[in-house]
Amino acid sequence: MNVVIGAATQALRRHSFTFAADGSHAACLASAADGGWYAESWQLPATGPAVPTALALPGNRSENLHSQLVALPDGSVLICRHEGERHELVRLTAAPPGTEPTVLETPLATLRRPGLRLLPLPADAPAGPGAPVAVALGGDTRPATTVWLVHDDGREPRQVAEIPGLHGGGVWLDRAGSLLALDRVADGIVRSVVLDLRSGAVTPLLEIGERSNDRLALFDPDSRFAMVRSDAPGSDRLGWGVLGGGEPLRFPERLHVAGVFLRPVALRSAADGVRVAIQIDHGAGSSLALWRPTLGRLDPLPVPPGRLGAVAHWSEAALRMPYSAPDHPAALAGLDVDELLAHGPAAPGSGPAPLPLQLAPLGPGLPGPWRDTALPRQPGDARTSAAAPPGWRLDGSTQPGDGGRWHPAQSIELAGPAGPLEAVVYGGEAWLSSPHLVLALHGGPADAWRLEFDPTLQRMAAEGLAVVAPNQRGSTGYGVAHAMAIRGSWGGPDLDDVLYLLDGIAGQRAALGLEPPALFGASYGAFLALLAAAHAPTEHVARCAVVAPFLSGARLLAEAAAPVRALTTRLGGGEPVADARGPRDVLQLAHRLSAPLLVVHGDRDEVVPVSQSRSLRHELLRIGRTEGADFRYVEAAGSGHEVLAEDGAAVLHELLAAFLRTGRPG
């Protein structure tokens, strides 16, 4: 790997965004074109664009994809690196210009627990030499949670509490960093409690119903305004109220839309009362709305189609959120809410515009004003245009190195055997008649394709491939019934959907004199792609490329690590599917894999053991298939489960795209 430290614009992927409590800086993990991960620190000025600075490690080292970050107000980044039960805390700081190394890496402490999570302290917490900068929550198997205060001067973290039960969440109830609301899991119920970091004492906070799950989502210490999530009204929904004000919490109908997940991400006081920015996740995309409880209004804000980042910071300067679209690598959006609201569809005195519902028709493409052609490159790489509503800008989104444009994608609805299926599609209006087409299957299974930048799919599109990435049953984002359809039935309803799509697409392409679609899948999607290749008629699959496949739920249970076995069991992956298709075991179906096949697996995969792919290779050889002619097997040395997002990923993207276009395994 060779990360160019000074070129933050090389980042093609960014995730795990975090904001400093005072809103002056942000941080994230960023991935260069070759897949190496490094920390980025973002300066968030009161005026002008947000500016990222790469904090790449010296010696061509890469950050772990699962490291946690805390952005600090001075622009440095606190990182927690995990290795089993060992958690290493370090601080990264940009060195003065012209000095070597360009990044200073300061070890702070090492903590040992089965799990560890960092939370930043609030903006008004005591600062200065010796003051803590974060809280660490350590999970244990007893179960119990240990709480430490973490300092940035190298002293050992100071334990302030050890409390029974497992705790998640984390919302500050005061500005000094003394009272922290946590979500306690006990007896199968989630309840918000208050931890006093001065005494270590824990007291109840939310107990709405006798057996309800109650969580605090957002809180304003000045007004004591709270956004909560609870199933006390009969289903999981958002509510609001003033804690300690004597009035009951309210759960208005406008904050409850079936099949759509509403996520409060930031709040701010204004002349018309408290305002809450709410991210609305619906299928592959997400949108944004403004909730004004005193007015009872939920007003959509006109933001581009794509995917918002589920975290935000709202200051006088702007509401800032991560944003990504298929042709816009992840970056930070800055929003002037008042300008957006003035440009929005809701007229004064009217009710909110209808929110997008699950499986609503999405049309043939993104709305015209938001097409990439309307978003020219601006100084500082901010994207604005005359067609875009005033109040929206995107800072730091990377352009292709050759001066070209990223390939756009659209969300469309495709007919499925049990109802419509949403798909993210690359290839423009004529995707179905493209010379080469790939049906791409996502991992998980509790996951989905999103309207966001994906380097693997981008590389396929650059190779001239049309890509259809469906969210078949089992995908998240379409309600509980859609997501839970495959529980206890891996390779059941989802395989039905994939085979139905293969049949329809292959039939239409045959009528046009075109080759059938190719199959691509990673992790669970690789398992599903292999099943589909084995069960589909030969003339329906041109070729098949899989990354990190497992062979069956039962075989995964027999070989995977304990956390993966627990997840597989919880999702019913080991339960047999009883129907006419027989066992969902790729090894037993290997003789039916007739299309050219490419198998890629990292030899240090911590989720799906590489032994799964090795067994498939051995079986193919045993039944007389020729390696290099009938199939190709690639084992990526030193790579884990996220092999397409780690060091050397660009080489694998190239390999996959070329194979899916030509079918030549050699």
XYZ file of C-alpha atoms in Angstrom:
666
model
C 0.000 0.000 0.000
C 1.145 3.543 -0.654
C -1.018 6.206 0.957
C -0.209 9.713 -0.236
C -0.449 11.674 2.994
C -1.011 15.112 1.551
C -3.748 14.164 -0.894
C -6.989 13.841 1.028
C -8.893 13.932 -2.267
C -7.738 10.383 -2.971
C -10.298 9.031 -0.526
C -12.908 6.902 -2.276
C -14.535 5.566 0.868
C -15.159 7.260 4.170
C -17.008 5.933 7.175
C -17.218 6.122 10.992
C -17.604 9.904 10.959
C -17.446 11.562 14.355
C -17.723 15.227 15.331
C -15.828 17.111 18.003
C -18.237 18.249 20.678
C -17.704 21.935 19.847
C -18.262 21.344 16.124
C -14.848 22.696 15.144
C -13.569 19.430 13.685
C -14.707 16.033 12.465
C -12.875 12.774 11.865
C -13.415 9.625 9.855
C -11.693 6.594 8.416
C -10.813 7.076 4.771
C -9.746 4.630 2.101
C -7.330 5.439 -0.679
C -7.730 4.036 -4.179
C -5.697 0.941 -3.265
C -7.876 0.123 -0.278
C -5.555 1.217 2.559
C -7.399 2.873 5.467
C -6.199 5.965 7.318
C -7.688 8.568 9.653
C -8.813 11.947 8.383
C -9.254 15.096 10.421
C -11.682 17.673 9.034
C -11.542 21.358 9.879
C -15.065 22.808 10.014
C -14.790 26.595 9.703
C -17.647 28.963 10.459
C -17.597 30.039 6.802
C -16.314 28.261 3.724
C -15.863 24.578 2.931
C -14.888 21.812 5.318
C -11.279 20.776 4.709
C -9.977 17.198 5.253
C -6.394 16.393 6.225
C -5.058 12.851 5.917
C -3.424 11.417 9.056
C -1.832 8.456 7.299
C 0.422 6.320 9.478
C 4.166 6.350 8.776
C 5.769 3.246 7.333
C 2.894 2.552 4.907
C 0.799 1.103 7.737
C -2.956 0.933 7.433
C -5.615 1.548 10.046
C -7.999 -1.280 10.783
C -11.398 -0.917 9.167
C -13.073 -1.464 12.553
C -11.081 1.106 14.560
C -13.123 3.653 16.537
C -12.452 7.373 16.284
C -13.119 10.407 18.454
C -12.555 13.853 16.907
C -10.954 16.242 19.398
C -11.405 20.049 19.363
C -7.736 20.696 18.548
C -7.944 18.672 15.319
C -6.212 15.582 16.657
C -7.957 12.209 16.580
C -8.284 9.654 19.368
C -8.323 6.124 17.944
C -9.175 2.825 19.577
C -7.678 -0.157 17.725
C -9.113 -3.569 18.494
C -7.302 -6.878 18.466
C -9.433 -9.507 20.145
C -9.914 -8.395 23.761
C -6.977 -5.985 23.548
C -7.834 -2.358 22.784
C -5.048 0.104 22.064
C -5.744 3.821 22.497
C -3.579 6.239 20.496
C -3.717 9.891 19.530
C -2.911 11.061 15.998
C -1.838 14.647 15.370
C -0.710 16.363 12.186
C 2.934 17.457 12.561
C 3.976 21.006 11.673
C 4.439 21.524 7.905
C 7.805 20.492 6.549
C 8.617 18.064 9.365
C 9.017 14.292 9.317
C 7.082 12.232 10.093
C 4.067 14.215 8.985
C 1.823 12.487 11.535
C 2.618 12.140 15.235
C 1.327 8.919 16.798
C 1.150 8.989 20.603
C 0.278 5.762 22.480
C -2.055 6.508 25.380
C -3.167 3.263 27.007
C -4.188 -0.356 26.509
C -7.429 -1.762 27.925
C -8.536 -5.390 27.937
C -12.197 -6.288 27.718
C -14.302 -8.373 25.311
C -15.647 -5.115 23.903
C -14.780 -1.428 24.198
C -16.504 1.716 22.979
C -15.463 5.385 23.141
C -17.698 8.417 23.701
C -16.515 12.045 23.410
C -17.053 14.397 26.341
C -19.412 17.366 25.826
C -18.111 20.731 24.666
C -18.204 22.413 28.089
C -16.441 19.631 29.959
C -13.296 20.781 31.811
C -10.415 21.179 29.357
C -6.707 21.788 29.568
C -3.670 19.792 30.719
C -4.668 16.627 32.541
C -8.384 16.877 31.716
C -10.090 13.780 30.258
C -11.081 13.794 26.575
C -13.372 10.773 26.303
C -15.249 8.067 28.150
C -14.539 4.387 27.497
C -17.233 1.747 28.063
C -15.922 -1.796 28.408
C -18.329 -4.697 27.937
C -17.771 -7.979 29.751
C -19.208 -11.483 29.660
C -20.464 -11.404 33.272
C -22.380 -9.193 32.134
C -21.061 -5.880 33.437
C -19.862 -2.575 32.034
C -16.698 -0.833 33.213
C -16.407 2.917 32.688
C -13.129 4.834 32.409
C -12.159 8.441 31.778
C -9.518 8.598 29.029
C -6.783 11.270 29.027
C -4.628 12.360 26.107
C -1.397 12.890 28.069
C -0.455 9.219 28.416
C -1.684 8.613 31.957
C -3.651 5.437 32.633
C -7.426 5.692 32.121
C -9.189 6.278 35.424
C -11.938 3.794 36.257
C -14.986 5.636 37.556
C -17.625 2.905 37.673
C -18.387 -0.754 37.183
C -22.093 -1.287 36.701
C -24.043 -4.519 36.219
C -25.549 -5.218 32.809
C -24.648 -4.439 29.212
C -24.984 -0.804 28.178
C -25.217 0.919 24.804
C -26.207 4.347 23.572
C -24.693 7.363 25.265
C -26.346 10.813 25.528
C -25.023 13.575 27.801
C -27.580 15.096 30.177
C -25.371 18.017 31.214
C -22.727 20.151 29.550
C -19.984 19.439 32.083
C -19.720 15.718 31.343
C -21.010 14.398 34.676
C -24.344 12.759 33.817
C -24.473 10.210 30.998
C -27.628 8.448 29.797
C -27.023 4.841 28.730
C -29.276 2.109 27.346
C -29.189 -0.845 29.728
C -30.086 -4.317 28.441
C -31.514 -6.540 31.185
C -33.990 -9.428 31.082
C -34.542 -8.834 27.385
C -35.636 -5.221 27.913
C -33.804 -2.000 27.010
C -34.199 0.918 29.405
C -32.373 4.247 29.628
C -30.521 4.856 32.882
C -28.348 7.705 34.170
C -24.735 7.167 35.184
C -23.239 9.819 37.470
C -19.535 9.758 36.622
C -18.689 11.588 39.859
C -20.064 8.891 42.152
C -20.502 5.873 39.853
C -24.176 5.682 40.823
C -26.844 4.578 38.349
C -30.502 5.647 38.487
C -33.487 4.978 36.166
C -34.356 7.550 33.508
C -37.000 6.120 31.160
C -39.566 3.522 32.243
C -42.555 4.360 30.075
C -44.409 1.035 30.084
C -44.293 -2.022 32.292
C -42.257 -4.046 29.777
C -41.461 -1.425 27.136
C -38.102 -0.827 25.462
C -37.252 2.821 26.044
C -34.194 4.671 24.718
C -33.091 8.289 24.829
C -32.110 9.470 21.333
C -31.312 13.194 21.730
C -31.326 15.631 24.653
C -30.865 19.383 25.120
C -29.505 20.097 28.637
C -30.728 23.716 28.606
C -34.400 23.156 27.777
C -34.405 19.479 28.879
C -36.095 18.679 25.564
C -35.746 14.979 24.705
C -36.310 12.780 21.677
C -37.019 9.185 22.698
C -37.666 5.875 20.992
C -40.058 3.411 22.602
C -42.427 0.568 21.821
C -44.737 1.546 24.689
C -47.325 2.897 22.179
C -47.578 -0.599 20.688
C -44.821 -0.390 18.091
C -41.351 1.079 18.001
C -41.709 4.794 17.318
C -40.304 8.236 18.053
C -41.608 10.523 20.762
C -40.672 13.772 22.431
C -41.144 15.674 25.629
C -39.493 17.691 28.376
C -37.886 15.446 30.963
C -38.961 16.398 34.459
C -41.510 18.863 33.127
C -44.561 17.048 34.456
C -46.095 16.435 31.026
C -46.214 12.928 29.512
C -44.102 12.049 26.514
C -45.881 12.398 23.182
C -45.713 10.026 20.214
C -47.297 11.937 17.313
C -48.515 10.138 14.230
C -46.349 12.355 12.037
C -43.283 10.702 13.533
C -44.527 7.234 12.667
C -44.509 6.077 9.046
C -44.882 2.350 8.334
C -41.892 0.817 6.571
C -39.722 3.932 7.030
C -37.097 4.419 9.742
C -36.943 7.908 11.242
C -33.665 8.713 12.990
C -33.183 11.983 14.937
C -29.577 13.076 14.319
C -29.241 16.616 15.708
C -31.220 19.324 17.489
C -30.876 23.059 17.931
C -32.855 25.797 19.655
C -34.353 28.521 17.473
C -36.839 31.370 17.704
C -39.715 28.965 16.972
C -38.544 26.482 19.633
C -36.422 23.376 19.441
C -35.716 22.058 15.942
C -34.761 18.443 15.253
C -33.087 17.180 12.083
C -34.478 13.743 11.277
C -32.875 11.372 8.783
C -35.455 9.270 6.968
C -34.173 5.923 5.713
C -36.361 4.345 3.055
C -35.033 1.420 1.081
C -31.800 2.186 -0.720
C -31.946 5.924 -0.135
C -32.411 8.402 2.646
C -33.762 11.913 2.980
C -33.979 14.615 5.613
C -36.800 16.416 7.385
C -37.137 19.122 10.024
C -39.293 18.360 13.070
C -40.640 21.371 14.967
C -42.557 19.956 17.932
C -44.096 23.230 19.066
C -45.658 23.579 15.607
C -46.341 19.873 15.151
C -44.655 19.998 11.738
C -42.406 17.531 9.940
C -41.185 19.321 6.821
C -39.078 17.582 4.139
C -35.809 19.310 3.264
C -34.757 19.176 -0.418
C -31.485 17.238 -0.326
C -30.036 15.204 -3.225
C -30.916 11.527 -3.607
C -28.279 9.384 -1.955
C -27.410 8.205 1.523
C -26.911 10.344 4.613
C -24.544 9.250 7.353
C -26.804 8.867 10.445
C -24.654 11.292 12.492
C -24.645 15.078 12.435
C -23.547 18.262 14.191
C -25.667 21.400 14.119
C -23.910 24.678 14.864
C -24.460 28.296 13.918
C -22.366 27.670 10.810
C -24.368 24.763 9.378
C -25.933 21.387 9.905
C -23.149 19.025 8.825
C -23.706 15.401 7.869
C -21.843 12.703 5.936
C -23.333 12.125 2.485
C -22.665 9.731 -0.373
C -24.248 8.915 -3.729
C -23.275 6.340 -6.371
C -21.363 9.026 -8.288
C -20.279 11.088 -5.260
C -17.747 9.448 -2.903
C -18.581 10.010 0.753
C -17.864 13.513 2.057
C -19.334 16.127 4.405
C -22.453 18.033 3.445
C -23.102 21.459 4.924
C -26.757 22.502 5.115
C -28.369 25.851 5.829
C -31.678 24.552 7.135
C -33.554 27.833 6.813
C -32.584 28.218 3.158
C -33.512 24.627 2.414
C -36.794 25.017 4.237
C -37.633 28.125 2.219
C -36.946 26.171 -0.966
C -38.923 23.113 0.163
C -42.317 21.946 -1.080
C -44.285 22.706 2.074
C -46.118 26.036 1.946
C -46.730 28.018 5.154
C -49.721 26.673 6.988
C -49.849 23.412 5.062
C -49.096 19.968 6.376
C -45.865 18.174 5.598
C -45.381 16.697 2.155
C -45.924 12.931 2.058
C -42.864 10.989 3.095
C -41.516 8.265 0.793
C -43.027 4.908 1.607
C -41.457 1.496 1.222
C -41.455 0.185 -2.333
C -42.817 3.419 -3.752
C -42.184 3.806 -7.476
C -38.770 5.369 -7.874
C -38.900 6.164 -11.585
C -36.295 5.573 -14.279
C -33.574 7.623 -12.609
C -32.619 10.394 -10.258
C -34.577 13.639 -10.696
C -33.067 15.851 -13.370
C -31.823 18.774 -11.241
C -29.661 16.393 -9.233
C -27.959 14.573 -12.085
C -24.181 14.687 -11.985
C -24.119 16.960 -15.029
C -25.756 19.642 -12.890
C -23.073 19.425 -10.211
C -19.893 20.994 -11.619
C -16.659 20.897 -9.672
C -16.210 24.051 -7.584
C -13.205 25.497 -5.730
C -12.560 23.403 -2.650
C -14.451 20.556 -4.327
C -17.782 21.845 -3.041
C -20.656 20.835 -5.290
C -23.338 23.412 -5.932
C -25.360 24.470 -8.932
C -28.026 26.883 -9.985
C -30.494 23.988 -10.063
C -29.671 22.892 -6.511
C -31.603 24.584 -3.708
C -29.692 27.266 -1.854
C -28.368 25.964 1.425
C -26.723 22.717 0.223
C -23.041 22.072 -0.424
C -20.804 18.996 -0.457
C -17.151 19.359 0.560
C -14.304 16.927 -0.105
C -15.984 14.466 -2.473
C -13.264 12.939 -4.639
C -13.238 13.316 -8.402
C -11.786 10.644 -10.728
C -8.072 11.101 -11.239
C -8.361 11.234 -15.022
C -10.668 14.239 -14.958
C -13.673 12.176 -15.994
C -16.871 11.485 -14.093
C -18.028 8.717 -11.843
C -20.771 6.501 -13.246
C -24.222 7.372 -11.876
C -26.780 4.832 -10.719
C -30.520 4.886 -10.286
C -33.057 3.166 -8.055
C -35.728 1.219 -9.881
C -38.439 -1.245 -9.024
C -38.302 -4.745 -10.477
C -41.045 -7.343 -10.332
C -40.385 -10.162 -7.867
C -42.192 -13.432 -7.182
C -43.774 -12.062 -3.994
C -43.909 -8.351 -4.801
C -41.747 -5.513 -6.128
C -38.015 -5.439 -5.387
C -35.921 -2.296 -5.333
C -32.571 -2.397 -7.132
C -29.666 -0.009 -7.556
C -28.826 -0.032 -11.268
C -25.758 1.218 -13.161
C -25.887 1.541 -16.934
C -28.313 4.370 -17.655
C -31.710 4.012 -19.257
C -30.489 1.208 -21.546
C -29.056 -0.994 -18.800
C -31.045 -4.043 -19.875
C -29.568 -3.959 -23.388
C -25.969 -3.423 -22.290
C -23.543 -5.884 -23.939
C -22.618 -7.199 -20.485
C -24.748 -7.164 -17.345
C -24.033 -8.250 -13.759
C -26.570 -9.234 -11.112
C -24.807 -8.232 -7.875
C -25.846 -9.717 -4.509
C -25.032 -7.998 -1.227
C -23.621 -9.586 1.920
C -25.218 -9.801 5.314
C -27.768 -11.280 5.105
C -29.040 -8.397 7.276
C -27.774 -5.726 4.875
C -28.770 -4.027 1.627
C -27.452 -2.136 -1.369
C -27.664 1.617 -0.857
C -27.613 4.684 -3.085
C -24.014 5.373 -2.119
C -20.575 5.231 -3.679
C -19.234 1.694 -4.049
C -15.724 1.294 -5.554
C -16.361 -2.309 -6.600
C -19.523 -1.485 -8.545
C -17.916 1.676 -9.927
C -15.057 -0.391 -11.348
C -17.553 -2.750 -12.981
C -19.377 0.192 -14.536
C -16.065 1.599 -15.789
C -15.425 -1.756 -17.495
C -18.637 -1.257 -19.499
C -20.780 -3.522 -17.347
C -24.359 -2.695 -16.469
C -24.988 -3.639 -12.839
C -28.295 -4.605 -11.230
C -27.982 -4.758 -7.426
C -31.327 -5.934 -5.981
C -32.492 -5.846 -2.389
C -34.183 -9.232 -2.348
C -36.080 -10.570 0.638
C -33.862 -10.623 3.703
C -32.556 -7.120 2.932
C -32.946 -4.381 5.524
C -34.720 -1.078 4.971
C -38.109 -2.388 3.813
C -39.822 -3.270 7.057
C -39.645 -6.206 9.423
C -41.482 -8.714 7.222
C -39.081 -8.211 4.293
C -35.992 -8.457 6.506
C -37.208 -11.468 8.488
C -38.449 -13.455 5.482
C -35.282 -15.598 5.424
C -34.871 -16.185 9.156
C -34.465 -19.932 9.420
C -34.505 -20.125 5.629
C -31.141 -19.054 4.210
C -31.323 -19.619 0.479
C -35.120 -19.814 0.594
C -37.223 -16.745 -0.321
C -34.099 -14.774 -1.261
C -32.989 -17.475 -3.695
C -36.516 -17.476 -5.146
C -36.186 -13.738 -5.776
C -32.754 -14.044 -7.391
C -33.796 -16.913 -9.668
C -36.924 -14.994 -10.661
C -34.819 -11.960 -11.599
C -32.324 -14.140 -13.467
C -35.123 -15.757 -15.436
C -36.683 -12.425 -16.414
C -33.459 -10.616 -17.262
C -31.919 -13.559 -19.112
C -35.120 -14.067 -21.123
C -35.331 -10.437 -22.191
C -31.634 -10.320 -23.078
C -31.923 -13.542 -25.100
C -34.702 -11.937 -27.122
C -32.261 -9.104 -27.897
C -29.527 -11.536 -28.899
C -27.414 -10.696 -25.835
C -25.565 -12.958 -23.429
C -27.223 -13.790 -20.084
C -26.289 -11.877 -16.941
C -23.238 -12.666 -14.845
C -23.479 -13.201 -11.084
C -21.447 -11.457 -8.409
C -21.696 -11.752 -4.649
C -19.668 -11.197 -1.488
C -19.989 -13.093 1.827
C -23.670 -14.064 2.168
C -24.203 -12.725 -1.343
C -21.459 -15.082 -2.556
C -23.264 -18.034 -0.941
C -26.488 -16.908 -2.624
C -24.765 -16.382 -5.999
C -23.305 -19.901 -5.933
C -26.715 -21.361 -5.083
C -28.280 -19.382 -7.930
C -25.589 -20.480 -10.391
C -26.200 -24.106 -9.397
C -30.014 -23.947 -9.607
C -30.515 -21.673 -12.636
C -30.675 -23.130 -16.146
C -27.288 -23.084 -17.845
C -28.410 -20.471 -20.346
C -29.315 -18.010 -17.543
C -25.800 -17.398 -16.150
C -22.850 -16.225 -18.246
C -20.271 -16.426 -15.428
C -20.046 -16.153 -11.648
C -17.573 -14.301 -9.394
C -17.739 -14.670 -5.622
C -15.773 -13.135 -2.753
C -15.477 -14.761 0.690
C -18.255 -17.331 0.192
C -19.416 -19.850 2.741
C -20.831 -23.173 1.610
C -23.858 -23.586 3.899
C -25.129 -22.315 7.206
C -24.282 -25.640 8.832
C -20.716 -25.609 7.500
C -20.281 -22.025 8.686
C -21.481 -23.014 12.158
C -18.941 -25.829 12.204
C -15.914 -23.682 11.315
C -16.527 -20.021 12.195
C -15.501 -18.158 15.338
C -17.892 -17.876 18.277
C -19.355 -14.423 17.406
C -20.170 -15.562 13.857
C -21.713 -18.795 15.137
C -23.875 -16.783 17.542
C -25.057 -14.474 14.749
C -25.713 -17.400 12.402
C -27.742 -19.163 15.078
C -29.698 -16.016 15.907
C -30.639 -15.586 12.234
C -31.545 -19.244 11.820
C -28.751 -19.899 9.347
C -28.233 -23.475 10.465
C -31.830 -24.547 9.959
C -32.401 -26.693 6.841
C -34.700 -25.477 4.077
C -37.228 -28.169 3.236
C -38.435 -27.857 -0.343
C -38.014 -29.454 -3.752
C -34.647 -27.776 -4.350
C -32.977 -29.896 -1.704
C -30.139 -28.925 0.660
C -28.673 -25.429 0.374
C -25.141 -26.768 0.418
C -22.795 -25.463 -2.271
C -20.413 -28.405 -1.837
C -23.194 -30.858 -2.690
C -24.104 -28.721 -5.712
C -20.577 -28.184 -7.036
C -21.185 -30.529 -9.966
C -23.928 -28.168 -11.173
C -21.632 -25.113 -11.311
C -21.052 -25.073 -15.059
C -20.482 -21.360 -15.758
C -16.922 -19.971 -15.586
C -16.192 -19.315 -11.922
C -13.886 -16.958 -10.002
C -13.452 -17.411 -6.235
C -11.615 -14.797 -4.135
C -10.966 -15.165 -0.401
C -8.680 -13.485 2.147
C -6.483 -15.979 3.960
C -7.032 -14.172 7.283
C -10.807 -13.893 7.022
C -12.101 -13.606 10.588
C -15.777 -13.997 9.623
C -15.949 -16.685 6.916
C -12.945 -18.999 7.298
C -10.889 -19.386 4.133
C -11.309 -23.147 4.577
C -14.793 -22.720 3.064
C -13.366 -21.615 -0.295
C -10.518 -24.099 -0.097
C -13.066 -26.906 0.297
C -14.932 -25.682 -2.779
C -11.695 -25.590 -4.788
C -10.797 -29.134 -3.715
C -14.267 -30.402 -4.614
C -14.132 -28.788 -8.055
C -10.768 -30.432 -8.686
C -12.073 -33.777 -7.395
C -14.984 -33.812 -9.835
C -12.657 -33.097 -12.762
C -12.822 -29.318 -13.210
C -9.634 -27.675 -14.490
C -8.214 -24.779 -12.512
C -7.326 -21.921 -14.863
C -9.835 -23.074 -17.465
C -13.123 -23.897 -15.723
C -12.456 -21.825 -12.618
C -9.896 -19.576 -10.983
C -9.120 -19.496 -7.272
C -7.428 -16.424 -5.737
C -6.363 -16.335 -2.095
C -5.436 -12.816 -0.982
C -2.512 -13.035 1.414
C -2.935 -11.075 4.621
C -6.502 -9.982 3.859
C -9.519 -10.405 6.102
C -13.237 -10.541 5.426
C -13.370 -7.025 3.969
C -10.914 -8.026 1.260
C -12.484 -5.588 -1.223
C -11.849 -2.672 1.165
C -8.355 -3.549 2.401
C -4.825 -3.179 1.061
C -4.638 -4.202 -2.575
C -8.387 -3.840 -3.120
C -7.911 -1.947 -6.381
C -6.174 -4.971 -7.927
C -9.096 -7.208 -6.948
C -11.620 -4.693 -8.307
C -9.778 -4.849 -11.622
C -9.690 -8.641 -11.576
C -13.397 -8.971 -10.800
C -14.503 -6.432 -13.408
C -12.389 -8.006 -16.149
C -13.601 -11.519 -15.318
C -17.258 -10.501 -15.207
C -16.922 -8.907 -18.633
C -14.921 -11.644 -20.377
C -15.446 -14.814 -18.349
C -11.822 -15.775 -18.752
C -10.584 -17.242 -15.482
C -6.937 -17.248 -16.559
